PDB file of C-alpha atoms in Angstrom:
ATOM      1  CA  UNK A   1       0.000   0.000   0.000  1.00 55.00           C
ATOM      2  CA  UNK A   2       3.090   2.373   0.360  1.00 57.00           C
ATOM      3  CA  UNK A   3       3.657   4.715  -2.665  1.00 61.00           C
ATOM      4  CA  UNK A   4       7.447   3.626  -2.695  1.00 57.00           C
ATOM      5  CA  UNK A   5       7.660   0.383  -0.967  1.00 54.00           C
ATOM      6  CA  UNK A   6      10.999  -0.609   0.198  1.00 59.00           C
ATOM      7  CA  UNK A   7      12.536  -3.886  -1.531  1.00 66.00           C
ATOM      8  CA  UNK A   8      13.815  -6.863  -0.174  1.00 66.00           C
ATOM      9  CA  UNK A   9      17.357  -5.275   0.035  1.00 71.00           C
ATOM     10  CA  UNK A  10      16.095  -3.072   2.382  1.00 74.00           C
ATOM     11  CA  UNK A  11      13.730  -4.985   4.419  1.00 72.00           C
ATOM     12  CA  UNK A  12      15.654  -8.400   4.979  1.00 78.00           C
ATOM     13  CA  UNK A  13      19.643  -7.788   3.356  1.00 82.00           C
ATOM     14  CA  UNK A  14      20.792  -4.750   5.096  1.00 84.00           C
ATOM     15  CA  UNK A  15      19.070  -5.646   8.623  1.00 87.00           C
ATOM     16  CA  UNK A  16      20.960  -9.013   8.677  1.00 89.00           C
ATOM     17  CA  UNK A  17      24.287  -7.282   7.512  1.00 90.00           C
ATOM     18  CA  UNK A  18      23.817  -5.381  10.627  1.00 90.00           C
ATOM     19  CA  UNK A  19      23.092  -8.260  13.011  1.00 92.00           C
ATOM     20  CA  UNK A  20      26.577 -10.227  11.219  1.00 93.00           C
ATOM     21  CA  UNK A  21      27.976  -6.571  12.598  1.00 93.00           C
ATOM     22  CA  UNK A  22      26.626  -6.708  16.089  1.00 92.00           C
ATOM     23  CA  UNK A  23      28.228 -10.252  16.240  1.00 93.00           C
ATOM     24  CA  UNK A  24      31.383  -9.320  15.283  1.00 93.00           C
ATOM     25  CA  UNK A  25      31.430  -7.362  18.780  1.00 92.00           C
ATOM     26  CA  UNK A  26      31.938 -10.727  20.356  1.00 94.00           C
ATOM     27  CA  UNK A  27      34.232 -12.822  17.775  1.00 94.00           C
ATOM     28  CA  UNK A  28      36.733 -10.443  16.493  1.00 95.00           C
ATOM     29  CA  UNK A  29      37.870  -9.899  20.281  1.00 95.00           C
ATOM     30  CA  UNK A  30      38.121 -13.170  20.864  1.00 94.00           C
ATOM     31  CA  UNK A  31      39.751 -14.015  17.313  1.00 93.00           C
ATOM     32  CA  UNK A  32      42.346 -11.910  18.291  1.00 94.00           C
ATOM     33  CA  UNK A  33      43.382 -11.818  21.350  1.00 92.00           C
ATOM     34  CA  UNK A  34      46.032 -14.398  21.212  1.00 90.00           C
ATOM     35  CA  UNK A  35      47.491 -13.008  18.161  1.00 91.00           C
ATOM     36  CA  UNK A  36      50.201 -11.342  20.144  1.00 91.00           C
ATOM     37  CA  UNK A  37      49.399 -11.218  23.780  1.00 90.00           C
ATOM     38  CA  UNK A  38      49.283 -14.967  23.674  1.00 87.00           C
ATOM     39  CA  UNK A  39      52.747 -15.214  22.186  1.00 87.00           C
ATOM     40  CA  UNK A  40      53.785 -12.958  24.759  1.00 86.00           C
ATOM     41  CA  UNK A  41      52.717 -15.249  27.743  1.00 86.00           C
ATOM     42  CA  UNK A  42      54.468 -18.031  25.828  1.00 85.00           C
ATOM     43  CA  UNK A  43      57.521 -16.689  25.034  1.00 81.00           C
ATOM     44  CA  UNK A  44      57.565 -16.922  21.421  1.00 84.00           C
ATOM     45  CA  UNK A  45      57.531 -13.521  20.450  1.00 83.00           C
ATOM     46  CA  UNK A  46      60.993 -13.850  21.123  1.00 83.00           C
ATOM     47  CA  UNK A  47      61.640 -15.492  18.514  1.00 83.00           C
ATOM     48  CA  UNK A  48      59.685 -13.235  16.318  1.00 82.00           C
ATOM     49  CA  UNK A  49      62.156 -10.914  17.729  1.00 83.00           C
ATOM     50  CA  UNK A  50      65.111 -12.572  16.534  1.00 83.00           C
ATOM     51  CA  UNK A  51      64.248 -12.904  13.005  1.00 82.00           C
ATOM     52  CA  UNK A  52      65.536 -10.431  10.596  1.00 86.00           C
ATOM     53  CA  UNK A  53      61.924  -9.276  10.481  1.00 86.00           C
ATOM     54  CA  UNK A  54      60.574  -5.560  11.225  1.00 89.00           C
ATOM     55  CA  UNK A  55      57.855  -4.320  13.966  1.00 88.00           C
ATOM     56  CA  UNK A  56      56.001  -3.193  10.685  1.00 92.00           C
ATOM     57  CA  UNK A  57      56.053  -6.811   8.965  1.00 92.00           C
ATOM     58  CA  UNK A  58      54.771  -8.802  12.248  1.00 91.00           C
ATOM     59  CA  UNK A  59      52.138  -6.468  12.705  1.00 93.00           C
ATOM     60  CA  UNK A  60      51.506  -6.991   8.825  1.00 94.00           C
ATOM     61  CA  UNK A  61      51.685 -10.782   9.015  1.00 94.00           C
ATOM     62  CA  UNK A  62      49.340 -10.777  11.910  1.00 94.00           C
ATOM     63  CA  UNK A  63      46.824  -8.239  10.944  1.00 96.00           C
ATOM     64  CA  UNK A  64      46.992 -10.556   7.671  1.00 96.00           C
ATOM     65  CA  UNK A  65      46.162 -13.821   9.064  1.00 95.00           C
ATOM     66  CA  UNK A  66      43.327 -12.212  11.173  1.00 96.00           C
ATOM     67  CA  UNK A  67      41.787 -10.858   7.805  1.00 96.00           C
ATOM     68  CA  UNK A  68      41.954 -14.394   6.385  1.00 96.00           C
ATOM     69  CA  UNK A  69      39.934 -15.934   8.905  1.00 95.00           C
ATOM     70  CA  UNK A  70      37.383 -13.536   8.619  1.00 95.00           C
ATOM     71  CA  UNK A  71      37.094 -13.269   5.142  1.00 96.00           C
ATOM     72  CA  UNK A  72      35.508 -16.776   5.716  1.00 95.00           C
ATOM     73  CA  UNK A  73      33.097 -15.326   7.283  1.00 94.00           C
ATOM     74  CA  UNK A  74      32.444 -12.449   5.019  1.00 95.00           C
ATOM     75  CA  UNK A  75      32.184 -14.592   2.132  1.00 94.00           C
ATOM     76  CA  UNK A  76      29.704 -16.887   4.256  1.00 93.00           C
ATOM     77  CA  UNK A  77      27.524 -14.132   5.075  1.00 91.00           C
ATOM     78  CA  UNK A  78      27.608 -12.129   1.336  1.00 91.00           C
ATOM     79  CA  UNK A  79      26.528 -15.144   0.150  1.00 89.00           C
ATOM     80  CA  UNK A  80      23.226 -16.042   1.939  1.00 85.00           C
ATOM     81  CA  UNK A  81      21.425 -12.904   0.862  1.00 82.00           C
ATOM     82  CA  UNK A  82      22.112 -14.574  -2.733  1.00 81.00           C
ATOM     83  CA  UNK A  83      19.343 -16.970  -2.128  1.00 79.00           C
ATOM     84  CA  UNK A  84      16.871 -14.447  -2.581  1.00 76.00           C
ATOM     85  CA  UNK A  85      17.558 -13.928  -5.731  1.00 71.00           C
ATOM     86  CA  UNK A  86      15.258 -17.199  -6.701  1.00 74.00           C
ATOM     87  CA  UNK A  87      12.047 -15.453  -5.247  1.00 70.00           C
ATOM     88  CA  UNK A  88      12.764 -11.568  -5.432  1.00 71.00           C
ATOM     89  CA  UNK A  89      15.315  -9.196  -7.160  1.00 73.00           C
ATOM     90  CA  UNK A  90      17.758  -7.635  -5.345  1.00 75.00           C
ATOM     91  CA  UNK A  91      19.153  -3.856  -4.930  1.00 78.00           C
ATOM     92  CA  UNK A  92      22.743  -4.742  -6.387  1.00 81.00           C
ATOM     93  CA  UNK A  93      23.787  -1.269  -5.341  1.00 84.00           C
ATOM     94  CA  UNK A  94      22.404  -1.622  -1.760  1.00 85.00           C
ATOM     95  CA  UNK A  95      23.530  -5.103  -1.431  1.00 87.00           C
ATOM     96  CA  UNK A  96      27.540  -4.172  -2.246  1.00 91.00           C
ATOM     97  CA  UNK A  97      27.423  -1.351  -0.243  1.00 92.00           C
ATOM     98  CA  UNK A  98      26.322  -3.211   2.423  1.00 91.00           C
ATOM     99  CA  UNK A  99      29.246  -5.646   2.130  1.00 93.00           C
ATOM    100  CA  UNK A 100      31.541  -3.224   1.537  1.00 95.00           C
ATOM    101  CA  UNK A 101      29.901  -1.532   5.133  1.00 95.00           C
ATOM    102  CA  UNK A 102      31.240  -5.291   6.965  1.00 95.00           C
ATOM    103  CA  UNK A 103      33.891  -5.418   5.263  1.00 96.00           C
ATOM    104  CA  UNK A 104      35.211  -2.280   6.607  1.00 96.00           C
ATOM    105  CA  UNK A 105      33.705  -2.446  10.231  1.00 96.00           C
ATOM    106  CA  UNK A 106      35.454  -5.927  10.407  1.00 96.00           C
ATOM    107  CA  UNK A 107      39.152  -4.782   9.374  1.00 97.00           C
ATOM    108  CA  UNK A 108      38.696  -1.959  11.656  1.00 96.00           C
ATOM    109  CA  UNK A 109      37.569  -4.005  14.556  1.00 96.00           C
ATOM    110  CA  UNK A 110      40.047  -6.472  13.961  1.00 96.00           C
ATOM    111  CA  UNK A 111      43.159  -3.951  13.863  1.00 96.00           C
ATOM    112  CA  UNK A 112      41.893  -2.666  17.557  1.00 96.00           C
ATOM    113  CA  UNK A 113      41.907  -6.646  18.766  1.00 95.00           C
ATOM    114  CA  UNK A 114      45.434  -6.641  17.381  1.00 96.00           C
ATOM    115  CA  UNK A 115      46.015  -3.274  18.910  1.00 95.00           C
ATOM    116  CA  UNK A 116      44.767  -4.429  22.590  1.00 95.00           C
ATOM    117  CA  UNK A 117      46.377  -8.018  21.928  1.00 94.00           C
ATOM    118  CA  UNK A 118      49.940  -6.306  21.431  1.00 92.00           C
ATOM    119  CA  UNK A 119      49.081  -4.220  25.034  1.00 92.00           C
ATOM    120  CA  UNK A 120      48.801  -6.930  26.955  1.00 91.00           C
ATOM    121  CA  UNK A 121      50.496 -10.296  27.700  1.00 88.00           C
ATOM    122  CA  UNK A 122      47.217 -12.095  29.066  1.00 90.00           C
ATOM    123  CA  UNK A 123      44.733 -12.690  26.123  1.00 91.00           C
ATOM    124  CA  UNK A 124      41.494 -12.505  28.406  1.00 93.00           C
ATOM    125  CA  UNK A 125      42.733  -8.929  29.636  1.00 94.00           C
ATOM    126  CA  UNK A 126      43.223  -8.242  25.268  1.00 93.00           C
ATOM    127  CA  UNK A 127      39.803  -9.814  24.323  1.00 94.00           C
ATOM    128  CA  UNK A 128      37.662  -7.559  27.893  1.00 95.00           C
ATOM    129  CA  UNK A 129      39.720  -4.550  26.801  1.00 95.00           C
ATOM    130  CA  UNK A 130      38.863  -4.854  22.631  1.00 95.00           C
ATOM    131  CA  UNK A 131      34.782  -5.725  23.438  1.00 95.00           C
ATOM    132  CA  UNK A 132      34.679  -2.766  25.921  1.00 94.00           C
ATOM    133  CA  UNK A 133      35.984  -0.215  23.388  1.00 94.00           C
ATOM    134  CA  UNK A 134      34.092  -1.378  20.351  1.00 94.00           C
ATOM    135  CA  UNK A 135      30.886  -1.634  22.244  1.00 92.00           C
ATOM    136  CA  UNK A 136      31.927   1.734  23.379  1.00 91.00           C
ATOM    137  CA  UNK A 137      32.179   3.081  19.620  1.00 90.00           C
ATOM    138  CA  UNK A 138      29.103   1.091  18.738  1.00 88.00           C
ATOM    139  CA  UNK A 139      26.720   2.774  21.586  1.00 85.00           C
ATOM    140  CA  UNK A 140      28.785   5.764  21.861  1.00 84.00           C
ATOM    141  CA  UNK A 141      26.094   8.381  20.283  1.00 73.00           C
ATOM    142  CA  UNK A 142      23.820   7.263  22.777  1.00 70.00           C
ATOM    143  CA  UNK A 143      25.331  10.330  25.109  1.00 59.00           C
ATOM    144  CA  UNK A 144      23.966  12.705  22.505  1.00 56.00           C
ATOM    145  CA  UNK A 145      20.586  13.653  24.506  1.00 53.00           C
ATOM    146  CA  UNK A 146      17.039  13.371  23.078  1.00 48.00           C
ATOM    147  CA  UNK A 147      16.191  16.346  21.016  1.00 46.00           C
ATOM    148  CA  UNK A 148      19.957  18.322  20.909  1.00 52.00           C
ATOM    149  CA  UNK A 149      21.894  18.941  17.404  1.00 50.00           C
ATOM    150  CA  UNK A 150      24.306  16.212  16.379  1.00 54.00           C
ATOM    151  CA  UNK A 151      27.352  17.021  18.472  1.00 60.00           C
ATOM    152  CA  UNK A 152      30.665  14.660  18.391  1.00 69.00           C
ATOM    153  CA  UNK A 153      29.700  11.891  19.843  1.00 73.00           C
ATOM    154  CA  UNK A 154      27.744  10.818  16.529  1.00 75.00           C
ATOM    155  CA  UNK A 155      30.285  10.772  14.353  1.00 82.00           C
ATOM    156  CA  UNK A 156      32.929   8.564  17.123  1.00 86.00           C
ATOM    157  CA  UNK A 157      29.809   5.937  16.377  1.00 88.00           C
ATOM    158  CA  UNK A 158      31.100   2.754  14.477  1.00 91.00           C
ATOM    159  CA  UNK A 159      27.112   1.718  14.547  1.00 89.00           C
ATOM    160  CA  UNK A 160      26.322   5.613  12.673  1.00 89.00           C
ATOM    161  CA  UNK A 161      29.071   4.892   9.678  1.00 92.00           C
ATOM    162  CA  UNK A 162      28.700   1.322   9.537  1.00 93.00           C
ATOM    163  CA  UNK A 163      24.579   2.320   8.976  1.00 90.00           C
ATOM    164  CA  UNK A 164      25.029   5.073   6.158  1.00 91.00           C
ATOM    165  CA  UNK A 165      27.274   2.823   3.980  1.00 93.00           C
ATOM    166  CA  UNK A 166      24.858  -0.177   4.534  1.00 90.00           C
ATOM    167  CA  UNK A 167      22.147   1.960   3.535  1.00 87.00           C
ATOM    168  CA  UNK A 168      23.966   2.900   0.231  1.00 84.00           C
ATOM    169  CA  UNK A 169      25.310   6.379   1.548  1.00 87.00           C
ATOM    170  CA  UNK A 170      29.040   6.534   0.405  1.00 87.00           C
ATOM    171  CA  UNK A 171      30.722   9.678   2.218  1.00 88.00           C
ATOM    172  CA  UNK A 172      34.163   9.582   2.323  1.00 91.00           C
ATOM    173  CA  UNK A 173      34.002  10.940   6.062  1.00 91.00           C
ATOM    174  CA  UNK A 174      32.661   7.295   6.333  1.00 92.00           C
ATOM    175  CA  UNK A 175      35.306   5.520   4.744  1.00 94.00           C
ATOM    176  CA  UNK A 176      37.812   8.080   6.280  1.00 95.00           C
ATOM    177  CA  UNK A 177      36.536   6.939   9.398  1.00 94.00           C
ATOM    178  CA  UNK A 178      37.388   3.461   9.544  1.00 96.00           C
ATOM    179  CA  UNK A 179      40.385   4.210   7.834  1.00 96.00           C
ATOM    180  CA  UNK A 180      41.344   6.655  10.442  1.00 96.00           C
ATOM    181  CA  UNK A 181      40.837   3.371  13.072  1.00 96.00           C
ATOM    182  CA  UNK A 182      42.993   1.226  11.008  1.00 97.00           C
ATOM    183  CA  UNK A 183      45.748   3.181  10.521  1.00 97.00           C
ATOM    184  CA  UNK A 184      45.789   4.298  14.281  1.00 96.00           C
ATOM    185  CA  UNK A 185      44.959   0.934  15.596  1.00 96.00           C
ATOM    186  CA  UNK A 186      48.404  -0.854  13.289  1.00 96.00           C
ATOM    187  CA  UNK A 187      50.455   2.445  13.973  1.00 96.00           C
ATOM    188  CA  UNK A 188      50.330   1.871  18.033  1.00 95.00           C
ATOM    189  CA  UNK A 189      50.718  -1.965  17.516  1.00 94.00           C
ATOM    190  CA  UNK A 190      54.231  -1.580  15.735  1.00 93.00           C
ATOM    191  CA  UNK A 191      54.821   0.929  18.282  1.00 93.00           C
ATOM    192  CA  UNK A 192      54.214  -1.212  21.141  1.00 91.00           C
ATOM    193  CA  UNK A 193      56.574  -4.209  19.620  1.00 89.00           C
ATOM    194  CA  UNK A 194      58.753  -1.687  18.608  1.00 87.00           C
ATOM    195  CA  UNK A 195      58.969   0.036  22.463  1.00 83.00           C
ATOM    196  CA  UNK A 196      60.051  -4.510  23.299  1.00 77.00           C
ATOM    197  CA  UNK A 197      62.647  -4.200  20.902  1.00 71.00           C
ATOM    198  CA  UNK A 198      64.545  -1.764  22.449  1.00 66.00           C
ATOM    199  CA  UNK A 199      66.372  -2.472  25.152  1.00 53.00           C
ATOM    200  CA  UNK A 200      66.328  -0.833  28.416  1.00 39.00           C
TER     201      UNK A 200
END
């Protein structure tokens, strides 16, 4: 009955490419918090160490192998809304953007696991400390009161940039925005091996 209804894109795709992002809150941290921190605890990042390797190229290898295992899972999840297609037609526009919306949250959210893993030497303290600050970013614009102007806390919102892409909104503050994470999050991670390289 609705002048413009919305299609199936929008009514069953993008809502379940947001639930696959709610549940990344819980596996990335625990994907990666052995990545370093566990090494740590075991003494094999020693070894790492030793090898005519750089700070740069561990972090690379690492951040690497986490992508890996969850582009599994992306591919998994881009595929199901491909059933559809028997029954209904979908928004190809829509539907990439909203892969390219997980695609983006995940590598974000899984250089901050590397980030916290590379902190600490216990993995449980890595994994508490990555789900605390990227629930933090995903609930963060909550502070923003009922009925005031958009202020800052909006735009610190993984949940807010992650939406706008799904939705088929490219902005490059968007993309600049999990960029910005990325870069940050693999910058103090070769900083942090780099700062057990040199000695005391």
């Amino acid at each position: 009955a609705m002048p413009e209804p919305p299609g199936v894109t929008e009514v069953v795709v993008t809502p379940s490419l947001g639930v696959a992002a709610m549940l990344m809150l819980f596996f990335i941290p625990v994907t990666t918090m052995s990545s370093l921190s566990g090494e740590r605890r075991n003494g094999t990042l020693m070894l790492l160490y030793s090898s005519p390797v750089t700070s740069w190229q561990i972090v690379a290898g690492k951040y690497a192998g986490i992508l890996t295992v969850l582009a599994v899972l992306w591919i998994i999840v881009a595929l199901m809304p491909l059933t559809l297609m028997w029954g209904a037609a979908l928004d190809v526009g829509v539907y990439f953007s909203g892969l390219l919306a997980l695609f983006l949250l995940m590598a974000a959210y899984a250089a901050v696991g590397l980030m916290f893993s590379a902190m600490f030497t216990q993995p449980a303290v890595a994994a508490i400390m990555s789900f605390g600050v990227l629930s933090g970013l995903w609930l963060i614009d909550w502070a923003t009161p009922l009925g005031q102007d958009a202020s800052f806390f909006p735009y610190l919102s993984s949940l807010n940039h992650f939406q706008r892409i799904a939705r088929g909104l490219l902005n490059t503050s968007d993309l600049a925005y999990f960029g910005i994470i990325i870069a940050l999050s693999i910058y103090l991670t070769a900083w942090r091996l780099d700062g057990d390289r040199k000695p005391l």
